[in-house]
Coordinates of C-alpha atoms and ligand atoms in Angstrom, one line a residue:
X1 CA 94.8 83.9 51.2
X2 CA 91.7 86.3 51.8
X3 CA 92.2 89.2 53.9
X4 CA 90.5 90.5 57.1
X5 CA 88.1 92.5 54.4
X6 CA 87.2 89.8 52.4
X7 CA 86.5 87.8 54.7
X8 CA 84.1 90.5 56.5
X9 CA 82.4 91.1 53.5
X10 CA 82.0 87.3 52.6
X11 CA 80.6 86.7 56.1
X12 CA 77.9 89.7 55.5
X13 CA 77.0 88.1 52.2
X14 CA 76.1 84.8 53.8
X15 CA 73.8 86.3 56.3
X16 CA 72.2 88.7 53.9
X17 CA 72.0 86.5 50.9
X18 CA 72.4 89.1 47.9
X19 CA 72.4 88.1 44.2
X20 CA 75.5 89.2 43.7
X21 CA 78.4 91.1 45.0
X22 CA 79.8 94.1 43.2
X23 CA 82.6 96.1 44.7
X24 CA 82.4 99.5 43.9
X25 CA 85.8 101.8 42.5
X26 CA 84.1 105.5 42.8
X27 CA 84.6 106.2 39.4
X28 CA 82.4 108.3 37.1
X29 CA 81.7 105.9 35.3
X30 CA 80.3 103.9 37.7
X31 CA 78.4 106.3 38.9
X32 CA 76.4 106.5 35.5
X33 CA 76.0 102.8 35.7
X34 CA 74.5 103.0 39.1
X35 CA 72.2 105.7 38.0
X36 CA 70.8 103.5 35.1
X37 CA 70.5 100.9 37.1
X38 CA 68.7 103.2 39.6
X39 CA 66.6 104.3 36.6
X40 CA 65.7 101.0 35.0
X41 CA 66.0 98.1 37.7
X42 CA 65.9 99.2 41.1
X43 CA 62.5 100.3 42.7
X44 CA 61.0 101.2 45.9
X45 CA 57.6 99.7 45.2
X46 CA 56.1 100.6 41.6
X47 CA 58.6 103.7 41.9
X48 CA 62.3 103.8 39.9
X49 CA 65.1 104.6 42.6
X50 CA 66.1 107.8 40.4
X51 CA 64.7 109.7 37.6
X52 CA 66.1 112.1 35.4
X53 CA 65.7 115.5 35.5
X54 CA 65.7 118.6 33.3
X55 CA 69.6 118.1 32.0
X56 CA 69.4 121.6 30.8
X57 CA 68.2 123.6 34.1
X58 CA 69.6 121.0 36.3
X59 CA 72.7 119.4 34.5
X60 CA 73.5 116.3 36.2
X61 CA 70.2 115.8 38.2
X62 CA 68.6 113.1 39.6
X63 CA 65.1 112.8 41.2
X64 CA 64.6 110.2 43.9
X65 CA 61.3 109.5 46.2
X66 CA 61.8 107.7 49.5
X67 CA 59.7 105.2 50.7
X68 CA 56.8 107.5 52.5
X69 CA 57.6 106.1 56.0
X70 CA 61.4 107.0 55.2
X71 CA 61.9 110.9 55.5
X72 CA 63.8 111.5 58.3
X73 CA 66.5 110.5 60.8
X74 CA 64.6 107.8 63.2
X75 CA 66.1 108.8 67.0
X76 CA 63.7 106.1 68.4
X77 CA 65.0 103.6 66.2
X78 CA 69.0 104.6 67.1
X79 CA 70.6 102.8 69.3
X80 CA 74.2 102.8 70.4
X81 CA 75.5 99.7 71.8
X82 CA 78.3 99.7 74.5
X83 CA 78.6 96.6 76.6
X84 CA 78.0 99.1 79.5
X85 CA 74.5 101.1 79.8
X86 CA 76.3 104.1 81.9
X87 CA 78.5 104.6 79.0
X88 CA 76.0 105.1 76.8
X89 CA 74.3 107.6 79.1
X90 CA 70.7 108.7 79.5
X91 CA 71.1 110.6 76.0
X92 CA 71.2 107.2 74.1
X93 CA 69.0 104.4 73.2
X94 CA 70.9 101.6 74.8
X95 CA 71.1 97.8 74.1
X96 CA 73.4 95.3 75.2
X97 CA 75.7 94.2 72.2
X98 CA 74.9 90.4 72.2
X99 CA 71.6 91.7 72.2
X100 CA 71.4 94.0 69.6
X101 CA 73.4 91.8 67.2
X102 CA 71.0 88.7 67.6
X103 CA 67.9 91.3 66.8
X104 CA 69.9 92.5 64.0
X105 CA 71.1 88.7 62.5
X106 CA 67.5 87.8 62.6
X107 CA 65.9 90.8 60.4
X108 CA 69.2 90.4 58.4
X109 CA 68.9 86.7 57.5
X110 CA 68.2 87.3 53.6
X111 CA 67.6 90.7 53.7
X112 CA 69.5 91.4 50.2
X113 CA 67.8 88.0 48.5
X114 CA 67.1 89.5 44.9
X115 CA 69.4 92.0 45.3
X116 CA 73.1 93.4 44.7
X117 CA 75.4 94.1 47.9
X118 CA 77.4 96.9 46.5
X119 CA 80.8 97.2 48.8
X120 CA 81.4 100.6 49.2
X121 CA 85.5 101.9 50.1
X122 CA 85.5 105.3 51.3
X123 CA 87.8 107.5 53.2
X124 CA 86.2 110.0 56.0
X125 CA 88.9 112.9 55.5
X126 CA 91.4 113.1 52.9
X127 CA 93.5 110.3 52.0
X128 CA 96.7 111.9 53.5
X129 CA 95.3 113.3 56.7
X130 CA 96.7 112.0 59.9
X131 CA 93.1 112.2 61.1
X132 CA 91.7 110.3 58.3
X133 CA 89.7 107.0 58.4
X134 CA 89.4 104.0 56.5
X135 CA 85.9 102.6 56.3
X136 CA 83.4 100.1 54.0
X137 CA 80.0 100.2 53.7
X138 CA 78.0 97.5 52.6
X139 CA 74.4 98.3 50.8
X140 CA 71.8 97.2 48.8
X141 CA 70.6 99.9 47.2
X142 CA 72.1 102.3 44.4
X143 CA 70.9 105.6 45.6
X144 CA 72.5 104.9 48.9
X145 CA 75.9 103.9 46.8
X146 CA 75.7 106.9 44.9
X147 CA 75.2 108.9 47.6
X148 CA 78.2 107.7 49.5
X149 CA 80.1 108.5 46.3
X150 CA 78.9 112.0 46.5
X151 CA 79.6 112.6 50.2
X152 CA 82.7 111.0 51.0
X153 CA 85.6 110.3 49.3
X154 CA 85.2 107.1 47.7
X155 CA 88.1 105.2 45.9
X156 CA 89.1 101.3 45.4
X157 CA 92.7 102.8 46.5
X158 CA 91.0 102.2 50.0
X159 CA 90.9 98.8 49.5
X160 CA 94.5 98.9 49.0
X161 CA 94.8 101.3 52.0
X162 CA 93.1 99.4 54.4
X163 CA 95.4 95.9 53.1
X164 CA 95.4 93.4 55.8
X165 CA 94.0 95.4 58.7
X166 CA 91.2 94.6 60.8
X167 CA 90.3 98.0 62.4
X168 CA 88.8 99.7 59.4
X169 CA 85.5 101.2 60.0
X170 CA 82.6 98.5 59.0
X171 CA 79.0 99.7 58.0
X172 CA 76.2 97.2 57.1
X173 CA 73.1 98.5 55.6
X174 CA 70.2 97.4 54.1
X175 CA 66.8 98.9 53.2
X176 CA 64.9 95.3 54.1
X177 CA 61.5 96.1 53.1
X178 CA 61.1 99.6 54.7
X179 CA 58.9 98.1 57.4
X180 CA 59.4 101.1 60.3
X181 CA 59.0 98.1 62.9
X182 CA 61.9 96.5 61.4
X183 CA 64.0 99.8 61.2
X184 CA 67.2 100.0 63.3
X185 CA 70.1 102.0 63.2
X186 CA 72.9 100.4 65.6
X187 CA 76.5 101.5 66.6
X188 CA 78.7 99.2 68.3
X189 CA 81.5 102.2 69.4
X190 CA 84.1 99.2 70.2
X191 CA 84.1 97.4 67.2
X192 CA 83.9 100.7 64.6
X193 CA 80.7 99.0 63.3
X194 CA 77.5 100.5 62.2
X195 CA 74.6 97.9 61.6
X196 CA 71.5 99.9 59.6
X197 CA 68.1 98.2 58.7
X198 CA 64.8 99.0 57.2
X199 CA 65.5 102.9 56.0
X200 CA 67.3 104.9 52.8
X201 CA 67.3 108.0 54.7
X202 CA 70.8 110.0 54.6
X203 CA 71.1 110.2 58.5
X204 CA 70.2 106.3 59.0
X205 CA 71.8 105.1 55.6
X206 CA 74.9 107.1 54.7
X207 CA 77.0 105.4 57.5
X208 CA 80.0 107.9 56.9
X209 CA 78.0 110.6 58.0
X210 CA 75.8 111.0 61.9
X211 CA 76.5 106.7 62.5
X212 CA 80.3 107.1 62.0
X213 CA 81.6 110.6 62.0
X214 CA 79.9 111.5 64.9
X215 CA 78.3 108.9 67.0
X216 CA 81.1 106.3 66.6
X217 CA 83.9 109.4 66.4
X218 CA 82.9 111.3 69.1
X219 CA 83.5 108.1 71.1
X220 CA 87.0 107.7 69.3
X221 CA 87.6 111.0 70.1
X222 CA 87.1 110.7 73.8
X223 CA 89.1 107.7 73.9
X224 CA 92.1 109.3 71.6
X225 CA 91.8 113.0 72.9
X226 CA 89.8 114.8 70.0
X227 CA 86.2 116.3 69.1
X228 CA 84.2 115.0 66.5
X229 CA 81.3 117.7 66.5
X230 CA 78.0 118.6 64.4
X231 CA 79.6 122.1 63.0
X232 CA 80.0 124.2 60.1
X233 CA 83.8 125.1 59.1
X234 CA 84.1 128.2 57.7
X235 CA 86.9 130.9 56.7
X236 CA 85.7 134.7 57.1
X237 CA 87.8 137.0 55.1
X238 CA 88.1 140.5 55.9
X239 CA 88.8 143.5 53.8
X240 CA 92.4 143.3 54.1
X241 CA 92.2 139.9 53.2
X242 CA 93.3 138.0 56.3
X243 CA 90.7 134.7 57.0
X244 CA 89.7 133.9 60.2
X245 CA 88.4 130.4 60.6
X246 CA 85.4 129.3 62.8
X247 CA 83.2 126.5 63.5
X248 CA 79.6 126.8 64.2
X249 CA 77.4 124.2 65.9
X250 CA 73.8 124.3 65.1
X251 CA 70.8 121.9 65.2
X252 CA 70.0 119.7 62.4
X253 CA 67.7 122.1 60.0
X254 CA 68.6 125.8 61.4
X255 CA 70.8 126.6 58.6
X256 CA 74.3 125.3 59.0
X257 CA 74.2 125.1 55.1
X258 CA 73.2 128.3 54.1
X259 CA 75.5 129.7 57.2
X260 CA 78.6 127.7 55.4
X261 CA 78.3 129.5 51.8
X262 CA 76.9 132.5 53.1
X263 CA 77.3 135.4 50.7
X264 CA 78.2 138.7 52.7
X265 CA 75.9 141.4 53.1
X266 CA 78.8 143.8 54.1
X267 CA 81.4 144.7 51.5
X268 CA 84.8 143.6 51.7
X269 CA 84.0 140.2 53.9
X270 CA 84.1 137.0 52.0
X271 CA 82.8 133.3 53.5
X272 CA 84.9 130.4 52.5
X273 CA 83.3 127.0 52.6
X274 CA 85.3 124.1 54.6
X275 CA 82.0 122.0 55.6
X276 CA 78.6 122.3 56.4
X277 CA 77.9 119.5 59.0
X278 CA 80.5 117.9 60.7
X279 CA 84.4 118.9 61.8
X280 CA 86.7 116.9 63.3
X281 CA 88.5 118.8 65.7
X282 CA 92.6 117.8 66.9
X283 CA 94.8 119.7 69.3
X284 CA 97.4 120.8 67.3
X285 CA 101.1 120.6 68.2
X286 CA 101.2 124.4 68.6
X287 CA 98.4 124.4 71.1
X288 CA 95.8 125.3 68.3
X289 CA 92.5 123.4 67.6
X290 CA 92.6 122.7 64.0
X291 CA 89.4 121.2 62.1
X292 CA 88.9 119.2 59.0
X293 CA 85.4 118.3 57.6
X294 CA 85.5 114.5 56.9
X295 CA 82.5 114.8 54.2
X296 CA 83.1 116.1 50.6
X297 CA 79.3 116.4 49.7
X298 CA 76.7 118.6 51.2
X299 CA 73.1 116.7 52.3
X300 CA 71.3 120.0 52.9
X301 CA 67.6 120.9 53.2
X302 CA 65.8 121.8 50.3
X303 CA 63.1 123.7 51.2
X304 CA 63.9 127.5 51.8
X305 CA 67.1 127.6 49.9
X306 CA 67.0 130.5 46.9
X307 CA 68.8 132.8 45.1
X308 CA 67.6 135.4 47.9
X309 CA 68.4 133.0 51.0
X310 CA 71.6 131.3 49.8
X311 CA 72.5 131.5 45.7
X312 CA 75.6 130.1 46.4
X313 CA 73.9 127.3 47.1
X314 CA 71.8 127.2 43.5
X315 CA 75.0 127.7 42.1
X316 CA 76.8 124.8 43.8
X317 CA 73.3 122.6 42.6
X318 CA 73.4 123.9 38.9
X319 CA 77.5 123.2 38.4
X320 CA 77.9 120.9 35.9
X321 CA 81.3 119.7 37.2
X322 CA 80.8 116.9 39.9
X323 CA 78.3 114.4 39.2
X324 CA 75.8 113.6 39.6
X325 CA 73.3 116.0 42.0
X326 CA 70.2 114.4 44.0
X327 CA 67.1 115.7 45.1
X328 CA 65.3 113.5 47.2
X329 CA 61.7 114.2 48.3
X330 CA 61.0 117.7 46.2
X331 CA 58.3 118.3 44.5
X332 CA 58.1 117.9 40.7
X333 CA 57.1 120.3 37.7
X334 CA 55.6 118.2 35.4
X335 CA 55.4 120.7 32.5
X336 CA 59.1 121.2 32.7
X337 CA 60.8 117.9 34.9
X338 CA 62.3 120.1 37.3
X339 CA 62.6 119.9 40.9
X340 CA 60.4 122.5 43.2
X341 CA 60.1 123.4 46.4
X342 CA 58.7 125.9 48.8
X343 CA 60.8 129.1 48.9
X344 CA 62.4 128.3 45.4
X345 CA 62.5 131.5 43.3
X346 CA 60.0 132.3 40.8
X347 CA 56.2 131.6 40.9
X348 CA 54.8 128.5 41.8
X349 CA 54.4 126.1 38.9
X350 CA 51.1 125.7 37.2
X351 CA 51.4 121.6 36.9
X352 CA 53.1 120.0 40.4
X353 CA 53.1 116.6 42.1
X354 CA 54.0 116.8 45.8
X355 CA 57.1 114.6 47.5
X356 CA 54.4 111.7 47.2
X357 CA 54.3 112.1 43.8
X358 CA 50.6 113.0 44.0
X359 CA 49.0 116.0 41.9
X360 CA 49.1 119.0 44.1
X361 CA 46.5 121.6 44.2
X362 CA 47.3 124.7 46.0
X363 CA 43.8 124.6 47.8
X364 CA 44.9 121.4 49.5
X365 CA 47.1 123.1 52.4
X366 CA 49.9 120.6 52.2
X367 CA 53.3 121.3 51.2
X368 CA 54.9 120.1 47.7
X369 CA 58.0 119.5 49.2
X370 CA 58.6 117.2 52.2
X371 CA 59.7 119.8 54.9
X372 CA 63.1 117.9 55.2
X373 CA 63.2 117.2 51.4
X374 CA 67.1 117.3 50.3
X375 CA 69.4 117.8 47.8
X376 CA 72.9 116.0 48.0
X377 CA 75.9 117.4 46.2
X378 CA 79.8 117.5 46.2
X379 CA 81.6 120.0 48.0
X380 CA 83.8 120.6 45.0
X381 CA 80.7 122.0 42.8
X382 CA 80.7 125.1 45.5
X383 CA 81.7 128.6 44.3
X384 CA 83.2 129.4 47.7
X385 CA 85.1 126.2 48.5
X386 CA 87.9 127.2 50.7
X387 CA 91.2 126.5 48.7
X388 CA 92.4 124.9 52.2
X389 CA 89.5 122.3 51.7
X390 CA 91.7 119.8 50.6
X391 CA 94.4 120.6 53.3
X392 CA 95.1 117.2 55.1
X393 CA 96.1 119.0 58.3
X394 CA 92.7 121.3 58.5
X395 CA 92.7 124.6 59.4
X396 CA 93.3 126.7 62.7
X397 CA 90.1 127.6 64.5
X398 CA 89.8 131.3 66.3
X399 CA 86.4 130.9 67.5
X400 CA 83.8 128.2 68.4
X401 CA 80.3 129.3 67.7
X402 CA 77.4 127.4 69.5
X403 CA 73.6 128.0 68.7
X404 CA 70.1 126.8 68.7
X405 CA 66.6 127.9 67.3
X406 CA 65.1 130.0 70.2
X407 CA 62.0 131.9 69.3
X408 CA 62.0 133.7 72.7
X409 CA 65.0 134.3 75.2
X410 CA 68.2 134.1 73.8
X411 CA 70.2 137.0 72.5
X412 CA 71.2 137.6 68.9
X413 CA 75.1 136.8 69.9
X414 CA 77.3 136.8 73.3
X415 CA 80.5 135.7 74.1
X416 CA 81.4 133.6 77.0
X417 CA 84.1 134.5 79.8
X418 CA 86.5 131.8 79.2
X419 CA 86.8 127.8 77.7
X420 CA 85.0 126.7 81.2
X421 CA 82.4 129.3 80.9
X422 CA 82.0 128.3 77.2
X423 CA 81.4 124.7 78.1
X424 CA 78.7 125.3 80.0
X425 CA 77.2 127.7 77.4
X426 CA 77.0 124.6 75.3
X427 CA 75.9 122.5 77.8
X428 CA 73.2 124.5 78.8
X429 CA 72.0 125.3 75.0
X430 CA 68.3 124.0 74.0
X431 CA 66.9 124.2 70.5
X432 CA 63.4 124.0 69.3
X433 CA 62.6 120.8 67.1
X434 CA 62.7 120.6 63.4
X435 CA 61.7 118.1 60.6
X436 CA 64.9 116.3 60.3
X437 CA 64.3 113.6 62.8
X438 CA 60.6 112.3 63.0
X439 CA 59.4 113.8 66.0
X440 CA 56.6 116.6 66.9
X441 CA 58.4 120.0 65.0
X442 CA 59.0 122.9 67.5
X443 CA 59.5 121.3 70.8
X444 CA 61.8 122.9 73.1
X445 CA 64.6 119.9 74.1
X446 CA 68.2 120.6 75.2
X447 CA 70.6 120.1 72.5
X448 CA 74.3 120.8 73.8
X449 CA 76.7 121.6 71.0
X450 CA 73.8 120.5 68.8
X451 CA 75.1 116.8 69.5
X452 CA 71.7 115.4 71.7
X453 CA 71.2 113.1 68.8
X454 CA 74.8 112.3 67.8
X455 CA 76.8 112.0 71.0
X456 CA 77.7 108.2 71.5
X457 CA 78.7 107.8 74.7
X458 CA 77.1 109.5 78.0
X459 CA 77.0 113.6 77.6
X460 CA 77.9 114.0 81.3
X461 CA 81.6 112.3 80.2
X462 CA 81.2 114.5 76.6
X463 CA 81.1 117.6 78.9
X464 CA 84.0 116.8 80.6
X465 CA 85.8 115.9 77.5
X466 CA 85.6 119.3 76.5
X467 CA 87.1 120.6 79.2
X468 CA 89.9 118.1 78.8
X469 CA 90.2 119.5 75.5
X470 CA 90.2 123.1 76.9
X471 CA 93.6 122.1 79.2
X472 CA 95.2 121.1 76.4
X473 CA 94.8 124.4 74.2
X474 CA 97.8 127.0 74.7
X475 CA 95.7 129.1 72.5
X476 CA 91.8 128.2 72.9
X477 CA 89.1 129.6 70.5
X478 CA 87.0 131.8 71.8
X479 CA 83.5 130.5 72.6
X480 CA 80.2 132.3 71.1
X481 CA 76.3 131.6 71.3
X482 CA 74.1 132.5 68.5
X483 CA 70.2 132.6 68.1
X484 CA 69.1 134.0 64.4
X485 CA 65.5 133.1 65.3
X486 CA 64.0 135.5 68.0
X487 CA 60.6 136.6 66.8
X488 CA 58.5 139.8 67.5
X489 CA 55.0 139.9 69.2
X490 CA 53.7 138.9 65.7
X491 CA 55.6 135.8 65.4
X492 CA 58.3 137.3 62.6
X493 CA 62.0 136.9 62.8
X494 CA 63.4 140.0 64.0
X495 CA 67.0 139.4 62.6
X496 CA 67.1 139.1 58.6
X497 CA 69.5 136.4 58.8
X498 CA 71.3 134.6 55.8
X499 CA 73.8 136.9 53.9
X500 CA 73.1 139.4 57.1
X501 CA 74.5 137.1 59.5
X502 CA 77.8 138.2 58.3
X503 CA 77.4 141.4 60.3
X504 CA 77.4 138.7 63.7
X505 CA 80.3 137.0 62.5
X506 CA 82.6 140.6 61.6
X507 CA 81.8 140.9 65.3
X508 CA 83.1 137.6 66.0
X509 CA 86.3 138.2 64.2
X510 CA 86.8 142.0 65.6
X511 CA 86.6 139.9 69.1
X512 CA 89.0 137.2 68.3
X513 CA 91.5 139.8 67.0
X514 CA 90.6 142.3 70.5
X515 CA 89.7 145.0 67.8
X516 CA 86.7 146.0 69.7
X517 CA 85.5 145.5 73.7
X518 CA 82.1 144.5 74.9
X519 CA 79.8 145.0 77.5
X520 CA 79.1 142.6 80.2
X521 CA 75.9 140.4 81.2
X522 CA 75.5 137.8 83.2
X523 CA 75.2 135.4 80.2
X524 CA 78.0 136.4 78.8
X525 CA 79.9 139.7 76.8
X526 CA 77.6 141.6 73.9
X527 CA 78.7 144.2 71.3
X528 CA 78.7 147.6 72.5
X529 CA 76.3 149.0 69.8
X530 CA 78.5 150.7 67.9
X531 CA 80.5 147.5 67.4
X532 CA 78.0 145.4 65.6
X533 CA 77.4 146.8 62.0
X534 CA 73.9 147.6 61.6
X535 CA 74.7 150.3 58.7
X536 CA 72.2 149.5 55.9
X537 CA 69.7 147.3 57.8
X538 CA 66.4 148.2 58.1
X539 CA 66.3 147.6 61.7
X540 CA 64.8 149.8 64.3
X541 CA 66.5 150.4 68.0
X542 CA 63.8 148.8 69.2
X543 CA 64.3 145.6 67.3
X544 CA 67.9 145.9 68.1
X545 CA 66.6 146.3 71.9
X546 CA 64.3 142.6 71.5
X547 CA 67.2 141.1 69.8
X548 CA 70.0 141.5 73.2
X549 CA 66.6 141.8 75.5
X550 CA 67.7 139.4 78.6
X551 CA 64.5 138.8 80.7
X552 CA 66.2 137.7 84.3
X553 CA 62.5 135.9 85.2
X554 CA 62.4 133.8 82.2
X555 CA 66.1 133.1 82.0
X556 CA 65.6 131.4 86.0
X557 CA 62.9 128.9 84.2
X558 CA 65.5 128.1 81.7
X559 CA 68.1 127.8 84.2
X560 CA 65.6 125.4 86.2
X561 CA 65.1 122.9 82.8
X562 CA 68.8 123.4 82.2
X563 CA 69.4 122.2 85.6
X564 CA 66.5 119.3 85.1
X565 CA 68.8 118.2 82.0
X566 CA 72.3 118.6 83.8
X567 CA 70.7 115.9 86.9
X568 CA 70.1 113.0 84.3
X569 CA 74.1 112.7 84.1
X570 CA 74.3 112.0 87.9
X571 CA 77.8 112.6 88.8
X572 CA 79.2 112.7 85.5
X573 CA 78.3 116.0 85.0
X574 CA 81.4 117.9 86.0
X575 CA 81.8 120.2 89.2
X576 CA 82.9 123.1 86.5
X577 CA 79.9 122.9 85.1
X578 CA 78.2 123.2 88.0
X579 CA 79.9 126.1 89.4
X580 CA 79.4 128.2 86.0
X581 CA 75.8 127.2 86.5
X582 CA 75.6 128.6 90.1
X583 CA 77.3 131.8 89.5
X584 CA 74.9 132.4 86.2
X585 CA 71.8 131.9 88.8
X586 CA 73.5 134.1 91.3
X587 CA 73.9 137.0 88.8
X588 CA 70.6 136.8 87.5
X589 CA 69.7 137.1 91.2
X590 CA 72.1 139.7 92.1
X591 CA 72.0 141.9 89.0
X592 CA 68.8 142.1 87.7
X593 CA 68.6 146.1 88.0
X594 CA 72.2 146.3 87.1
X595 CA 72.3 144.0 84.1
X596 CA 68.5 145.4 83.1
X597 CA 70.4 148.7 82.0
X598 CA 72.4 146.3 79.5
X599 CA 69.1 145.6 77.9
X600 CA 68.5 149.0 76.3
X601 CA 70.6 148.1 73.7
X602 CA 69.1 150.1 70.7
X603 CA 69.5 153.4 72.9
X604 CA 73.0 153.8 73.1
X605 CA 73.5 155.5 69.6
X606 CA 75.9 153.6 67.4
X607 CA 73.6 151.5 65.4
Ligands
LIG1 C1 71.5 115.9 58.8 C2 71.2 116.2 60.1 O1 71.2 115.2 58.1 O2 71.6 116.9 60.8 O3 72.7 116.8 58.6 O4 70.0 115.7 60.2
LIG2 MN1 73.5 117.6 60.6

C-alpha cells in the first residue's frame, strides 16, 4: 500500500504533470549527475542552469545565472495563509487558504510539463536532534535540488524516518515560466505546507530555509513553546579557552555571514561558527536557552567578501571537501573562467561579463555582480566550524544580540536592563533596507529581531511569545543591541567592522561573566571607556564618542515611528512592551542633561 508520502507525491504529480519523477538520495554521485543535467539539458532561456568554473582556482565550483527578474526575495508576493487574517497580522500578506490553494492549483496545473519532478527528502536539524524536522520538497529544477543538498541534510534515510507519518513538512516548488506576474510564495502553517511558483531564487525556492525554518517554524514555535529566529549562532573563545555561545539577529545582507566566521583582530580570541542565518531556540531542562542551526549550508552575499573582510569565507569557498559550491549572479572573468564580484581581492580583471551575461565596461557605471549575488556552500567546508555544530542538543546561549543597519542614531552597543527591556529593544529595532529583497534599498523600516519578513504570524503575538519564553528561563541570556553601520558627516562608516567586531563581542562576553561594570543611559547600558578594547585601532576619541552619541531629540522622533509601528498590532502588542516604551520616553524627557554627560564617551580616558 502507498504511504501518505507516496500518495502526496503522486497527487502533486497529477497536478503538475512532470515527464518524470526522480527520488533523490542526497549522495555526492547524484549531485554530480544533477550538475551534468544542469550543464547539458536544463536551461533558463538559452542559458544552461550550470556552467563549470575554473576547477583549479575554485574547486568544485559551478556558476548559475538566474532569470533576470528573479534575483531576490519578493516580499510582496509572499503570503501567510492562516484561516484567520488576524492571526497572520499586519506584518504579513494574507490570503484565505482556500482562495490561495485555488489560485495555486490553477497556476500549477501542468507547470512541470516536459520537466523532471525531483523529490527531495531532507532534515532541518541533525537527524538525532529532538528539535529537528523531517521534510520533503518537490521541485522541477536541478539548481534547487543541488542547492537543497548543500543547505540541508538531504538523504534517502529521511524517507524511512517519515515512514507512514502524515505530518512531514511539505514543499511544492516549480519555477513555472518565471513570469513575475505568476510568482507566489504561499505558506499554509497549519498544514506544514509551502507552495511556491515562478521563482528559483534562494529565499523563494529553497523551501526549507525562510519558508519553513522561519515562517512556518516560528508558528510551530509559538504553539509549542520555542523560537525560530533569523540569527547567527557563534561561539566566542577567550584566551583561557572558555567558549561563550551567542546568537545575533541582523536583517538580510547586514553581515551575518561575515560575523559568523569572524577572524578575530584581538589576540587570544577566536570565533567558532555554528550558523549564519537561522537559529531554533529551545528552553532546556536546565532553564537555559539552547540553540541549533537547522541548516547545513551557507547562502551568503558575494559582493564585499574578500580576504580582508572575511578570509574564512574565501577559505570555505575554496575548500575541496564537500561538493559542490555554487555562485549565482556574480560576474565572470572570461579569461580565467572565475567568478568575480565587487570587493573581491586583486585588480579588476580586464575581460568581465556581468551577472546578465553582457560584457562589462568600467565606464558603464553598472555593477558586474548583482548586489544580491550569492554563493551556496556546505558549512562543513568552513575552517572555523564549531565542534558542537553536529551536537543534536545544540549549544547553551549566554547572550542574544539584536541589530540593524542604522547610519545614524543607534549606538555601537548597548545592553538591555533585563529580558523584558530586551524584548522591547528588539521590538523597536529599525534597519535600512538592502538588496536581499526586491524593494527600494536604504529605506528605514522597523524590523523587530530582524524577523519582519519572516515571522509567520501576528507580530504582536510574537512579542508576547518572547516575553513568555523569558518567564520559562531561569538563566536567561542577556540581550544586547549592536550597530556597526553608523556613519560620519562624510558618510563613511565610523566603526571598522569585520574582524574588529570582536572588540564588541569581547565586551559582551565580559558582561555575561560579570567581569566589567557598565554605564547607564536611557537606552540601556554602554561600556565604560576603559572596558571596550580599542588598543591598536586607529580611531579617535571623537569618533568613539560619535559611536555612542545619543541624541534625545532624534530618539524622540524614533519613538514616534516605533509607536506607529507597535500600534498596528492593536491590543496584541503586550502591555509590557508599552511599559518599556513609556519608560524610555520619560527617561529621554527627564534625563536629557544628565545623560548628555554620558555621550562624552571618548573624553573619559581609557580607549
Ligand atoms: C537570506 C535573507 O538569504 O535573509 O538569508 O534574505
Ligand atoms: Mn537571512
